[in-house]
PDB file of C-alpha atoms and ligand atoms in Angstrom:
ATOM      1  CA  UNK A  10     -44.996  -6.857 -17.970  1.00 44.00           C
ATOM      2  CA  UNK A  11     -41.821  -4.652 -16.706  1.00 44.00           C
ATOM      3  CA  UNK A  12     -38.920  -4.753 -18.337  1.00 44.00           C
ATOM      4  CA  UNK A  13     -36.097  -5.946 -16.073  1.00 45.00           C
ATOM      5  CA  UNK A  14     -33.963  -2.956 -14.876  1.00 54.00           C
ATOM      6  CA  UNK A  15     -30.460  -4.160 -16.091  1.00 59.00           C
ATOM      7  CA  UNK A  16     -27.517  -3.492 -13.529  1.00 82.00           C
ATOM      8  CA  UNK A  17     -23.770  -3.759 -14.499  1.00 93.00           C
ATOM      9  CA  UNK A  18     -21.676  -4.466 -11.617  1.00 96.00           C
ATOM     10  CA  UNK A  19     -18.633  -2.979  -9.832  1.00 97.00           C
ATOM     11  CA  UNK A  20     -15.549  -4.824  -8.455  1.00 98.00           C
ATOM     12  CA  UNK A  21     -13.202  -3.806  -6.310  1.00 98.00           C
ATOM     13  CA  UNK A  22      -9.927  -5.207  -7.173  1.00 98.00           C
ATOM     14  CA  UNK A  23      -6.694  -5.357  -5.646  1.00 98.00           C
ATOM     15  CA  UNK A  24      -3.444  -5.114  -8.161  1.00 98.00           C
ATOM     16  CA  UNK A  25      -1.014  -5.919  -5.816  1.00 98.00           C
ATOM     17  CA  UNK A  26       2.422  -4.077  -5.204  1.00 98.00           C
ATOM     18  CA  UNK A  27       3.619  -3.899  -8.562  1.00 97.00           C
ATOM     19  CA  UNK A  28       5.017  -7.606  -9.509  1.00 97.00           C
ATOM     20  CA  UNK A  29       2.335  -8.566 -12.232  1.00 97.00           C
ATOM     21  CA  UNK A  30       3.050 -12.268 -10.782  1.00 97.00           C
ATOM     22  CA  UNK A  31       1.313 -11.164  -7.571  1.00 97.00           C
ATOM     23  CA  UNK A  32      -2.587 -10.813  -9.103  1.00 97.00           C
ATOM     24  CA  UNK A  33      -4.545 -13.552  -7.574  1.00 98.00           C
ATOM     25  CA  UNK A  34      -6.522 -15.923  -9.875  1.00 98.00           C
ATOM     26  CA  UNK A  35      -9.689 -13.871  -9.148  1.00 98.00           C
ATOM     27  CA  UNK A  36      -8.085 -10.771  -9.879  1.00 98.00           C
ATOM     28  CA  UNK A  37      -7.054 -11.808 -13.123  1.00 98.00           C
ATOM     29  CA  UNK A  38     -10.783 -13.317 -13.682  1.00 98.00           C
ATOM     30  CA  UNK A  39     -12.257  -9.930 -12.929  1.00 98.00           C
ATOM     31  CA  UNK A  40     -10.269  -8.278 -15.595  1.00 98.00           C
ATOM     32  CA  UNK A  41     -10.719  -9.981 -18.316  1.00 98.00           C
ATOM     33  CA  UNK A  42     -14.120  -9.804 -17.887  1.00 98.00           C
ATOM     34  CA  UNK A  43     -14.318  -6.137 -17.049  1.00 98.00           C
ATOM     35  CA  UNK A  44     -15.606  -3.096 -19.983  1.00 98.00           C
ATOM     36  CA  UNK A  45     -14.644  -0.467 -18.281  1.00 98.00           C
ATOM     37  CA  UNK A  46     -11.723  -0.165 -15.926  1.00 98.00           C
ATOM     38  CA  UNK A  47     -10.701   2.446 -13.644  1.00 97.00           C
ATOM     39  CA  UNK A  48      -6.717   1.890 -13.035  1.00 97.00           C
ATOM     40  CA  UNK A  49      -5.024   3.903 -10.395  1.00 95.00           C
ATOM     41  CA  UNK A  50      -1.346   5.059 -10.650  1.00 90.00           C
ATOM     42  CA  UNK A  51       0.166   3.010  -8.501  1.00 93.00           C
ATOM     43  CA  UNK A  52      -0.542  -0.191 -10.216  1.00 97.00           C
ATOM     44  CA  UNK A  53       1.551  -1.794 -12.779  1.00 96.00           C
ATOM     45  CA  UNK A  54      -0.147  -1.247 -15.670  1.00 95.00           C
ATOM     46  CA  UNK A  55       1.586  -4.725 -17.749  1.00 97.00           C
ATOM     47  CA  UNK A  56      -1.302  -6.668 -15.186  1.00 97.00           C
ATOM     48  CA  UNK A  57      -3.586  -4.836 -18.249  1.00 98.00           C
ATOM     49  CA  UNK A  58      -2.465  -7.544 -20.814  1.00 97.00           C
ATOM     50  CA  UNK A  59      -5.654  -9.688 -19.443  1.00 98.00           C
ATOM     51  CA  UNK A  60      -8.065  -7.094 -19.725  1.00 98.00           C
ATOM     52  CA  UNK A  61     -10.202  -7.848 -23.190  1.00 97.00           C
ATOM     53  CA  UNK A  62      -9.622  -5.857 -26.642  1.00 96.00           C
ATOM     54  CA  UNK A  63     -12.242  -3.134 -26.497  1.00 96.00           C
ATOM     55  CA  UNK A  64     -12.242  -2.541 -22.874  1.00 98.00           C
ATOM     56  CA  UNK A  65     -12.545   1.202 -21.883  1.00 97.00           C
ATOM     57  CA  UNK A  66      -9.677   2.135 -19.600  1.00 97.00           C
ATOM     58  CA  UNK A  67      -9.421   4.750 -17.610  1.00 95.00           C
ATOM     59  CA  UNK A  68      -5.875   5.727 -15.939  1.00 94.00           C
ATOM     60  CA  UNK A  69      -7.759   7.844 -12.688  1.00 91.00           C
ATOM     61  CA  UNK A  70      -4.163   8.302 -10.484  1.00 78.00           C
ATOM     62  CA  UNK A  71      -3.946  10.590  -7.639  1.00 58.00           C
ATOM     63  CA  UNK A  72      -0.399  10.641  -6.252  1.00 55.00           C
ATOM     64  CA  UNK A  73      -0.298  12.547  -2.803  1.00 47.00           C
ATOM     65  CA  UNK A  74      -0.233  16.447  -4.001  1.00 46.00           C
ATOM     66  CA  UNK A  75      -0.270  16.624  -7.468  1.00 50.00           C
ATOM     67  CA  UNK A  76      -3.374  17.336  -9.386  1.00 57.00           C
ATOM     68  CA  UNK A  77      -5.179  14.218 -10.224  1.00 64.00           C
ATOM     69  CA  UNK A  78      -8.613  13.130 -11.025  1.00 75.00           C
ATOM     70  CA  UNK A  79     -11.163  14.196  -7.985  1.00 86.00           C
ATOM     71  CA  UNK A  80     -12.052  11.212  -5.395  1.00 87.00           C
ATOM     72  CA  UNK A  81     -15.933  12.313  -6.161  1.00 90.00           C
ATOM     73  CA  UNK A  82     -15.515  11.912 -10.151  1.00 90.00           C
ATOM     74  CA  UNK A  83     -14.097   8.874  -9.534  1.00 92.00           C
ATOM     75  CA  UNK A  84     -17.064   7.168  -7.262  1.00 93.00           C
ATOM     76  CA  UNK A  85     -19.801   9.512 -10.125  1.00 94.00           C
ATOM     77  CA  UNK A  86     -17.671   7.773 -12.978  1.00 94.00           C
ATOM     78  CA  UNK A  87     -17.700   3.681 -11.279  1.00 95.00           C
ATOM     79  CA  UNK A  88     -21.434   4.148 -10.338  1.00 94.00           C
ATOM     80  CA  UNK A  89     -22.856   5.780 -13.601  1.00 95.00           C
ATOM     81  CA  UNK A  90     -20.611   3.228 -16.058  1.00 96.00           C
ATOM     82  CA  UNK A  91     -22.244   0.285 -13.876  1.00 95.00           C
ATOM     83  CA  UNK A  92     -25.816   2.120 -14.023  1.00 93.00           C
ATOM     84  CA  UNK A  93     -25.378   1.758 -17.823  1.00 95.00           C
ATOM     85  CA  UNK A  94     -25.137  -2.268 -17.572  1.00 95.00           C
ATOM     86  CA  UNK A  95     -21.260  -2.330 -17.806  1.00 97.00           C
ATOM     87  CA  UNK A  96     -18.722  -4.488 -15.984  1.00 97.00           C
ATOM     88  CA  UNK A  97     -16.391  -1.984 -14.143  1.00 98.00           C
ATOM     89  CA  UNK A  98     -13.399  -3.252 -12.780  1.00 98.00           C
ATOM     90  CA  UNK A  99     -11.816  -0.283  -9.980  1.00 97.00           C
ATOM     91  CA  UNK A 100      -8.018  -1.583 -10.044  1.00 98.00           C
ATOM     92  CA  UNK A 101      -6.088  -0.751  -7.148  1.00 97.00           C
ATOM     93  CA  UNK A 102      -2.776  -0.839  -5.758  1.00 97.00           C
ATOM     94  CA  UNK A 103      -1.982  -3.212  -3.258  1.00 98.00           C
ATOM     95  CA  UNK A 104      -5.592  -4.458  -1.136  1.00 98.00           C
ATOM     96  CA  UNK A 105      -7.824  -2.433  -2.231  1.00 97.00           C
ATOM     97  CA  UNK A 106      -9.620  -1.900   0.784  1.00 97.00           C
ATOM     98  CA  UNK A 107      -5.763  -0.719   2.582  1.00 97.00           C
ATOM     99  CA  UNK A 108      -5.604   2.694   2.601  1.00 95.00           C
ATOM    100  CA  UNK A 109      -6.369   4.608  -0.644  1.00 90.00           C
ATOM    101  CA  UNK A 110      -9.336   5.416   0.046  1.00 92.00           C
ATOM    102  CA  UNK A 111     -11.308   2.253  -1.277  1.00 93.00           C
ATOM    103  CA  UNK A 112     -13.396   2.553   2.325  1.00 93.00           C
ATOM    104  CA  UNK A 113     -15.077   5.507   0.777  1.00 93.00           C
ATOM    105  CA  UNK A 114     -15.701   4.408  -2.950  1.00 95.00           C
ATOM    106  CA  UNK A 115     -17.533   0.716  -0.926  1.00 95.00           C
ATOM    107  CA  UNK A 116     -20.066   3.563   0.874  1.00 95.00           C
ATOM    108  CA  UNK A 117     -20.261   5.652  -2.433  1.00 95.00           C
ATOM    109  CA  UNK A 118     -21.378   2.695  -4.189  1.00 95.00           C
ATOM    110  CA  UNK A 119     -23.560   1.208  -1.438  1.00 95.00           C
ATOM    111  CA  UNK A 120     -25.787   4.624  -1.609  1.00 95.00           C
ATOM    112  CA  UNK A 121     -26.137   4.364  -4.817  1.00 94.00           C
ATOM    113  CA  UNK A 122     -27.614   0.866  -4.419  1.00 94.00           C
ATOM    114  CA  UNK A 123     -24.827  -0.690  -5.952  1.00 94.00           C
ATOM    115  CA  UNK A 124     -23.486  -4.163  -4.174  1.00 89.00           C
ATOM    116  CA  UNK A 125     -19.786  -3.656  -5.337  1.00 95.00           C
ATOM    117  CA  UNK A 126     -17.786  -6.900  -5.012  1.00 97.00           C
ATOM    118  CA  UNK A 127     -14.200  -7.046  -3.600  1.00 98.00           C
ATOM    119  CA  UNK A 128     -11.387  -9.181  -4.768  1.00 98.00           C
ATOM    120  CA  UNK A 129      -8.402  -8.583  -2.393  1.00 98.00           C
ATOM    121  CA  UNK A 130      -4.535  -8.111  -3.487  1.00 98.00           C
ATOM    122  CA  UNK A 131      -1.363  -8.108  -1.773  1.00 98.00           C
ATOM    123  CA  UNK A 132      -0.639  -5.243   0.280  1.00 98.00           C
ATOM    124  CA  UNK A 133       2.162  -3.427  -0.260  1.00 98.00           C
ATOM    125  CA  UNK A 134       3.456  -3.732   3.252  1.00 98.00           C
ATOM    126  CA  UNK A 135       3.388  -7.647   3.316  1.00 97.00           C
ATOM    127  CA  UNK A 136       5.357  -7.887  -0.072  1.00 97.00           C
ATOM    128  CA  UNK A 137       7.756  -5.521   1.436  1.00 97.00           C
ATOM    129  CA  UNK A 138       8.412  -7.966   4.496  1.00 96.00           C
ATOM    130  CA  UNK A 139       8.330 -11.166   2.241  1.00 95.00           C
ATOM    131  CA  UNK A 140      10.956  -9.420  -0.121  1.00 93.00           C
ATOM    132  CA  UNK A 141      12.683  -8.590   3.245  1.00 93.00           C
ATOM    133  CA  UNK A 142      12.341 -11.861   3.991  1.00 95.00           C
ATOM    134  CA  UNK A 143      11.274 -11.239   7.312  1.00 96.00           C
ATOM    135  CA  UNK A 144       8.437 -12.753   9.321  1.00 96.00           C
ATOM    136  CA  UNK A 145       6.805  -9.476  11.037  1.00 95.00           C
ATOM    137  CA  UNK A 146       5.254 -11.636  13.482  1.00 96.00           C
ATOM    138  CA  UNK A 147       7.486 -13.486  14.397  1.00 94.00           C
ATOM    139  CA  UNK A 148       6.616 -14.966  18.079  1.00 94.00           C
ATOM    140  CA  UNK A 149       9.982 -14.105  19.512  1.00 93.00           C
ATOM    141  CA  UNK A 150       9.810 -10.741  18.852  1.00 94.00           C
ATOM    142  CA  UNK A 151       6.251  -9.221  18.154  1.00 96.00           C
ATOM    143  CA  UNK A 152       2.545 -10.700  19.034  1.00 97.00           C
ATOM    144  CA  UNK A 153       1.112  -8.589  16.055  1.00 98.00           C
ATOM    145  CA  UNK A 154       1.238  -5.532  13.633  1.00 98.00           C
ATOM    146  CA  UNK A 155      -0.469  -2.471  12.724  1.00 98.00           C
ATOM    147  CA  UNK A 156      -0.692  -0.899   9.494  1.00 98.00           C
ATOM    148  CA  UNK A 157      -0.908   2.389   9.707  1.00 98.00           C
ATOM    149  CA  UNK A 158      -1.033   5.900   7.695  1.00 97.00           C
ATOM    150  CA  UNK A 159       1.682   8.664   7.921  1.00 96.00           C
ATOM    151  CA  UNK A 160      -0.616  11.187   6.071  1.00 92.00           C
ATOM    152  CA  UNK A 161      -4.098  11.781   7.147  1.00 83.00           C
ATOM    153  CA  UNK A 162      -6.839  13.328   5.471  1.00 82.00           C
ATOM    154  CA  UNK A 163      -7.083  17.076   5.641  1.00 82.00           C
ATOM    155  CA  UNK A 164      -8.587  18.383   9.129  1.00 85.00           C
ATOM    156  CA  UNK A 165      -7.628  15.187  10.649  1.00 88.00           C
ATOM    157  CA  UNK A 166      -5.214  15.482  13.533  1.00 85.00           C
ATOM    158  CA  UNK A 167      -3.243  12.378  12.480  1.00 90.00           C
ATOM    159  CA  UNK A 168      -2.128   9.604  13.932  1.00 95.00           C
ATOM    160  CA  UNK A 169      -0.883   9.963  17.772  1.00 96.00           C
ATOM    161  CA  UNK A 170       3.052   8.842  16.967  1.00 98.00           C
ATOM    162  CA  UNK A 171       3.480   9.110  20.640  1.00 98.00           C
ATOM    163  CA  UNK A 172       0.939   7.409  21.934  1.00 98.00           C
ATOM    164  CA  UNK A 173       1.270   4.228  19.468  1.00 98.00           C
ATOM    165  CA  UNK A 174       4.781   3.743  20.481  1.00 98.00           C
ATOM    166  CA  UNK A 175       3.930   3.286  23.601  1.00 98.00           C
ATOM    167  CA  UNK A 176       1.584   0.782  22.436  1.00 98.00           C
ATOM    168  CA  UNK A 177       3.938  -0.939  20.155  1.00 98.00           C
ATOM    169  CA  UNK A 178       5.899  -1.542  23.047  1.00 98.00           C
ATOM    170  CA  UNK A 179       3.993  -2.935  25.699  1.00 98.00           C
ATOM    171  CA  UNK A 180       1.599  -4.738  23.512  1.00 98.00           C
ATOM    172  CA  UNK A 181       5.093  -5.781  21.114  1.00 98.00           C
ATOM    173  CA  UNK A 182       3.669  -4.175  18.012  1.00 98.00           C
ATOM    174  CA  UNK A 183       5.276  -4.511  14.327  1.00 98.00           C
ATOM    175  CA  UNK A 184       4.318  -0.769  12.997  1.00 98.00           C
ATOM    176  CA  UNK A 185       4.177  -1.124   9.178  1.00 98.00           C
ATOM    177  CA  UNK A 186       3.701   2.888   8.123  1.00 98.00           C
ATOM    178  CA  UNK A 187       2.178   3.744   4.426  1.00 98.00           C
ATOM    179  CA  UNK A 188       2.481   6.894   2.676  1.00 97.00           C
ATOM    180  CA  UNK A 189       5.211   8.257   5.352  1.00 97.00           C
ATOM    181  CA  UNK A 190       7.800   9.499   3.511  1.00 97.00           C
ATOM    182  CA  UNK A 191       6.910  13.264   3.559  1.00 95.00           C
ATOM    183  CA  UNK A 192       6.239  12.834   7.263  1.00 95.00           C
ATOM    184  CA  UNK A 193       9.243  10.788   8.542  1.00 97.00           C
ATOM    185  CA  UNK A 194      11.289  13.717  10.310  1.00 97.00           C
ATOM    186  CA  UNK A 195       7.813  14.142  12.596  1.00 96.00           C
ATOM    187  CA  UNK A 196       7.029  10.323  12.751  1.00 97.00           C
ATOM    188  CA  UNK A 197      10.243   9.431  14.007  1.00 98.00           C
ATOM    189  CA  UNK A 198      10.375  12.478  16.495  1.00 98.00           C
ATOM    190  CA  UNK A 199       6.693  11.043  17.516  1.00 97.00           C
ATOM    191  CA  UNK A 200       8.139   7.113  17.954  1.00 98.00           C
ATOM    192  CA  UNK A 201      11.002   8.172  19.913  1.00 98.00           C
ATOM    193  CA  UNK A 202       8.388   9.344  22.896  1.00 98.00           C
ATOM    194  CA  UNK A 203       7.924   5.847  23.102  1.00 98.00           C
ATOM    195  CA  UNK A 204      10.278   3.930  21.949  1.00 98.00           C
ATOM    196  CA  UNK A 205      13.965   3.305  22.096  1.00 98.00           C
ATOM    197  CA  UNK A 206      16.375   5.010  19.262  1.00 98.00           C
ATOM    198  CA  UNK A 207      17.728   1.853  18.678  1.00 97.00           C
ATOM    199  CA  UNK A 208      14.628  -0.299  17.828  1.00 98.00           C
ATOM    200  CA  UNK A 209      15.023  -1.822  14.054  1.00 97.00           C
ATOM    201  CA  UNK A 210      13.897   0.179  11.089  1.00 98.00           C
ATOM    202  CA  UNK A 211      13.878  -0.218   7.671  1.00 97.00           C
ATOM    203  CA  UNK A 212      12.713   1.559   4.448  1.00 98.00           C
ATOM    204  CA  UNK A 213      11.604  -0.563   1.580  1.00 98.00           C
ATOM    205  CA  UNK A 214      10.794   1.121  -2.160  1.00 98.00           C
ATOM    206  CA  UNK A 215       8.799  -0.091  -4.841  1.00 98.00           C
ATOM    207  CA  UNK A 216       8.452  -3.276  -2.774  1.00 98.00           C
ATOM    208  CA  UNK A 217       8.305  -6.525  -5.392  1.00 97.00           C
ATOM    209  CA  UNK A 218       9.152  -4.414  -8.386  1.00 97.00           C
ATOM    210  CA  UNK A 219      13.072  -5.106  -9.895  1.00 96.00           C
ATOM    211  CA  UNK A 220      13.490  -1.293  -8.721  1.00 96.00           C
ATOM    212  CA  UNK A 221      13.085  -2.331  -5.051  1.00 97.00           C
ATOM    213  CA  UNK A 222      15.696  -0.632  -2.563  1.00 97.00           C
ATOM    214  CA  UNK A 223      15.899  -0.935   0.484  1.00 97.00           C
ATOM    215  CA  UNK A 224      17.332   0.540   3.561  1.00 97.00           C
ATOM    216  CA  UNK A 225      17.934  -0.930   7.080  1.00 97.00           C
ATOM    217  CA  UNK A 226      18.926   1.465  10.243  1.00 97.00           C
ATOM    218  CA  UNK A 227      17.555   1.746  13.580  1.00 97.00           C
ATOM    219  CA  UNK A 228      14.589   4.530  14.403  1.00 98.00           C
ATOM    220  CA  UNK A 229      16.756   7.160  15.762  1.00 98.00           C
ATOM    221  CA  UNK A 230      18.257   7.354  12.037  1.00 98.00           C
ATOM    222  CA  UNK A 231      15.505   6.704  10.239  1.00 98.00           C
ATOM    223  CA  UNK A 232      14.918  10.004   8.400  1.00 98.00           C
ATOM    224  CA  UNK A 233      18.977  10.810   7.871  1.00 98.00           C
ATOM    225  CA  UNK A 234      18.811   7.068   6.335  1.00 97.00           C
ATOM    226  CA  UNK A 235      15.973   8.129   4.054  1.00 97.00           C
ATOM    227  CA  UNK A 236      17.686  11.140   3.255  1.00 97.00           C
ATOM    228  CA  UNK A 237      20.828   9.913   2.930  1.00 97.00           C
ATOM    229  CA  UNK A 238      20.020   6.889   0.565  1.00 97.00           C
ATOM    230  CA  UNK A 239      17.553   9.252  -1.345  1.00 97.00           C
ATOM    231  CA  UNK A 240      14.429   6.646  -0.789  1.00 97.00           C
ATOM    232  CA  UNK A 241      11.163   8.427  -2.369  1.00 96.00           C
ATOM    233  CA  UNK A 242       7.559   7.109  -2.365  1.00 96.00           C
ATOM    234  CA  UNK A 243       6.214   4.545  -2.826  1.00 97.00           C
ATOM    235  CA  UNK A 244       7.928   3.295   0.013  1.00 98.00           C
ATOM    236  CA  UNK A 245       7.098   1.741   3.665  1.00 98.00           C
ATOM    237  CA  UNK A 246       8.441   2.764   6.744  1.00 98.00           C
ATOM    238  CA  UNK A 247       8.880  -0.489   9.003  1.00 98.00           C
ATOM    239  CA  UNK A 248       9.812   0.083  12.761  1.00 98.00           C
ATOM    240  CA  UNK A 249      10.252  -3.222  15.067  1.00 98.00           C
ATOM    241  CA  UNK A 250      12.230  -6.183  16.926  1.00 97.00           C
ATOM    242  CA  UNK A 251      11.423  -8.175  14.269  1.00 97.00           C
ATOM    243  CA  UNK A 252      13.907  -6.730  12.015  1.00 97.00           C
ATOM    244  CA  UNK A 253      16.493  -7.437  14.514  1.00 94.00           C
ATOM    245  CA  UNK A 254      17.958 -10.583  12.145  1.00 87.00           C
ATOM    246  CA  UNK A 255      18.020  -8.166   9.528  1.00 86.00           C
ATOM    247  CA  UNK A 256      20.195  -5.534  11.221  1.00 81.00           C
ATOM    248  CA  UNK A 257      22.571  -8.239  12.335  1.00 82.00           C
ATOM    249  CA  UNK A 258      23.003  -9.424   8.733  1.00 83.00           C
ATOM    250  CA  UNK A 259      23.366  -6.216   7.763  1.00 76.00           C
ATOM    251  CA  UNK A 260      26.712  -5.204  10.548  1.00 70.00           C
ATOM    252  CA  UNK A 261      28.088  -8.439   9.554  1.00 67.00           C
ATOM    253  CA  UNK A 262      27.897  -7.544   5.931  1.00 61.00           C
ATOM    254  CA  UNK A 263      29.306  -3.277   6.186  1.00 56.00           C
ATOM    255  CA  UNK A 264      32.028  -5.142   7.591  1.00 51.00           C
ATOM    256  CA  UNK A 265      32.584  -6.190   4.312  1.00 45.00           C
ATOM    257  CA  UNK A 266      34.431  -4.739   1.509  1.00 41.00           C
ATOM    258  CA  UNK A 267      32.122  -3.290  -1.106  1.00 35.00           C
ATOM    259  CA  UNK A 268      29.012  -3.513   0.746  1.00 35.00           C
ATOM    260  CA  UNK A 269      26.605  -1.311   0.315  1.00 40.00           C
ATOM    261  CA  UNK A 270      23.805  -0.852   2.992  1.00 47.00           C
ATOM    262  CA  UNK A 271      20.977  -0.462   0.431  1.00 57.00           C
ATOM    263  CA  UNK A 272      19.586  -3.103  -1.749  1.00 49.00           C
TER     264      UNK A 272
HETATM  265  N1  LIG B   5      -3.900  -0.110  -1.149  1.00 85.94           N
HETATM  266  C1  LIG B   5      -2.463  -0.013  -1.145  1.00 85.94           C
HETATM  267  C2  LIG B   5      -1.983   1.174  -0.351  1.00 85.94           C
HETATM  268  C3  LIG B   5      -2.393   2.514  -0.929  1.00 85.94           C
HETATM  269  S1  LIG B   5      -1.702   3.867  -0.079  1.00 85.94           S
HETATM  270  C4  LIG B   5      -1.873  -1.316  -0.590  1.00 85.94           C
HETATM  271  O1  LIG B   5      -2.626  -2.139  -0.052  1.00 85.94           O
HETATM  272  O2  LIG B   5      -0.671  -1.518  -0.717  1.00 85.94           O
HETATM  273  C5  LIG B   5      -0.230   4.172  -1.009  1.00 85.94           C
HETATM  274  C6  LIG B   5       0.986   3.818  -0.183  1.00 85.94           C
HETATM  275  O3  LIG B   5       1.212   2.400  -0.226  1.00 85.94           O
HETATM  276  C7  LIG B   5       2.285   4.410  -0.668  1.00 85.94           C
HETATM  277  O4  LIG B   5       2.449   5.730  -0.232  1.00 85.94           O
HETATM  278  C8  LIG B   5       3.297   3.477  -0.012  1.00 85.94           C
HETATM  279  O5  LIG B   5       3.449   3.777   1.361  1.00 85.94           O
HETATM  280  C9  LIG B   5       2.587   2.142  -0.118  1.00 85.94           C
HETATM  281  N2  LIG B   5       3.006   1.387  -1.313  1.00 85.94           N
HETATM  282  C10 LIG B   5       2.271   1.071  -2.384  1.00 85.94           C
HETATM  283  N3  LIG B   5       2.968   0.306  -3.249  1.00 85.94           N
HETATM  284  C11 LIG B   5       4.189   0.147  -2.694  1.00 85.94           C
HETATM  285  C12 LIG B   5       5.365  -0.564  -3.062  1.00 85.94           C
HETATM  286  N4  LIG B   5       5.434  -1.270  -4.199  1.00 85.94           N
HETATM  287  N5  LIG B   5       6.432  -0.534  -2.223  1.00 85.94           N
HETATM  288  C13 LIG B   5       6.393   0.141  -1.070  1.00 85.94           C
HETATM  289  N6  LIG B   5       5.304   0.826  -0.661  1.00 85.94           N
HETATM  290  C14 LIG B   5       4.225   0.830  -1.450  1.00 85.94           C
END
């Protein structure tokens, strides 16, 4: 008789933005039930109060350009703690499968025979439009959106700013941009090949958190508005018609007293 080869198991688990009210059900679920978690530095780390007493933790951030722990320890650490029979939990911000490289740890797992589970989360670039309040597809103004990087991977060309303005306005795009805030002063240069200086923008910061900000200009001001209001990562850059309403509100307001054009 063989002895059955135990297997722990790995889940993928999307944290959300940041508001601890924005773990789904399941995500909660899969962490108190989890031994060993990986937690990356972008998510809030109060959602921890469900994990059990006695669960290994493991804070495994890597913030754009400062030294952090290496993508392959990472994907070593998930598949030798679930070769050992334990429940690891990989907590990360937002979807885990947007960005941040959760893509990568799926194949890293599937070659080592491992079928990882995913639980989704709210991505950071809906919360930012629900906190906005606005509907980024919104019929009257876009017929879809794309989420998409401002900082590609080393030896990668990057995304063709250019080229997906153009897009964005023929085709009516929403362009929701993660991880641009190093980049803006060449992403807006890129947009404005194909797209007008005046089309809606906004900036939104630590989107669902009570340290939100937010900042609402057109593109051709984009990066003076960043600079300017002093908006820092984690933020998302937000270019389209549908923040037309927003920009209204927002003239109507500065004509205020006391406003302030940041929120
Ligand atoms: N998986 C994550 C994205 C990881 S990439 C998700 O689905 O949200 C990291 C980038 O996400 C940041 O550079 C920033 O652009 C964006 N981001 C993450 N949390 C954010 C927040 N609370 N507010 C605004 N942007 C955020």
């Amino acid at each position: 008789m063989t002895t059955p080869h135990t297997t722990g198991t790995v889940t993928l688990v999307g944290a959300g933005p940041g508001d601890p009210d924005l773990l789904t059900l399941k995500a909660v679920k899969a962490i108190a039930a989890a031994t060993v978690l990986l937690v990356d530095d972008l998510v809030n780390e109060e959602v921890l109060q469900h994990a059990q007493r006695g669960a290994r933790i493991v804070f495994v951030g890597k913030r754009g350009g400062c030294s952090s722990t290496p993508q392959a320890f990472i994907e070593k650490l998930m598949v030798s703690e679930a070769l050992k029979g334990e429940t690891v939990v990989r907590l990360k911000g937002g979807d885990p499968l947007i960005f941040g490289r959760g893509g990568e740890e799926m194949e890293a797992l599937e070659a080592a025979g491992i079928d990882a589970q995913v639980v989704n989360g709210v991505t950071a670039g809906l919360a930012a439009m629900g906190n906005l309040k606005v509907s980024m597809t919104h019929r009257d103004h876009a017929h879809g959106v794309v989420f998409v990087t401002g900082h590609a991977k080393p030896g990668d060309a990057g995304t063709d700013w250019a080229a997906l303005a153009r897009t964005a306005l023929q085709a009516r795009l929403t362009l929701v941009i993660y991880m641009g805030i190093r980049g803006a002063a060449a992403i807006q240069e890129g947009l404005l090949q194909g797209l007008p200086a005046s089309t809606p923008a906004a900036i939104v910061e630590n989107a669902s958190l009570p340290t939100q900000r937010h900042a609402v200009c057109t593109l051709g001001s984009l990066h003076a508005t960043l600079q300017n209001e002093q908006l820092a990562s984690p933020s998302v850059l937000v270019v389209g018609d549908v923040l037309q309403g927003l920009q209204a509100a927002q003239s109507d307001a500065t004509a205020q007293p006391g406003f302030r054009d940041i929120a």
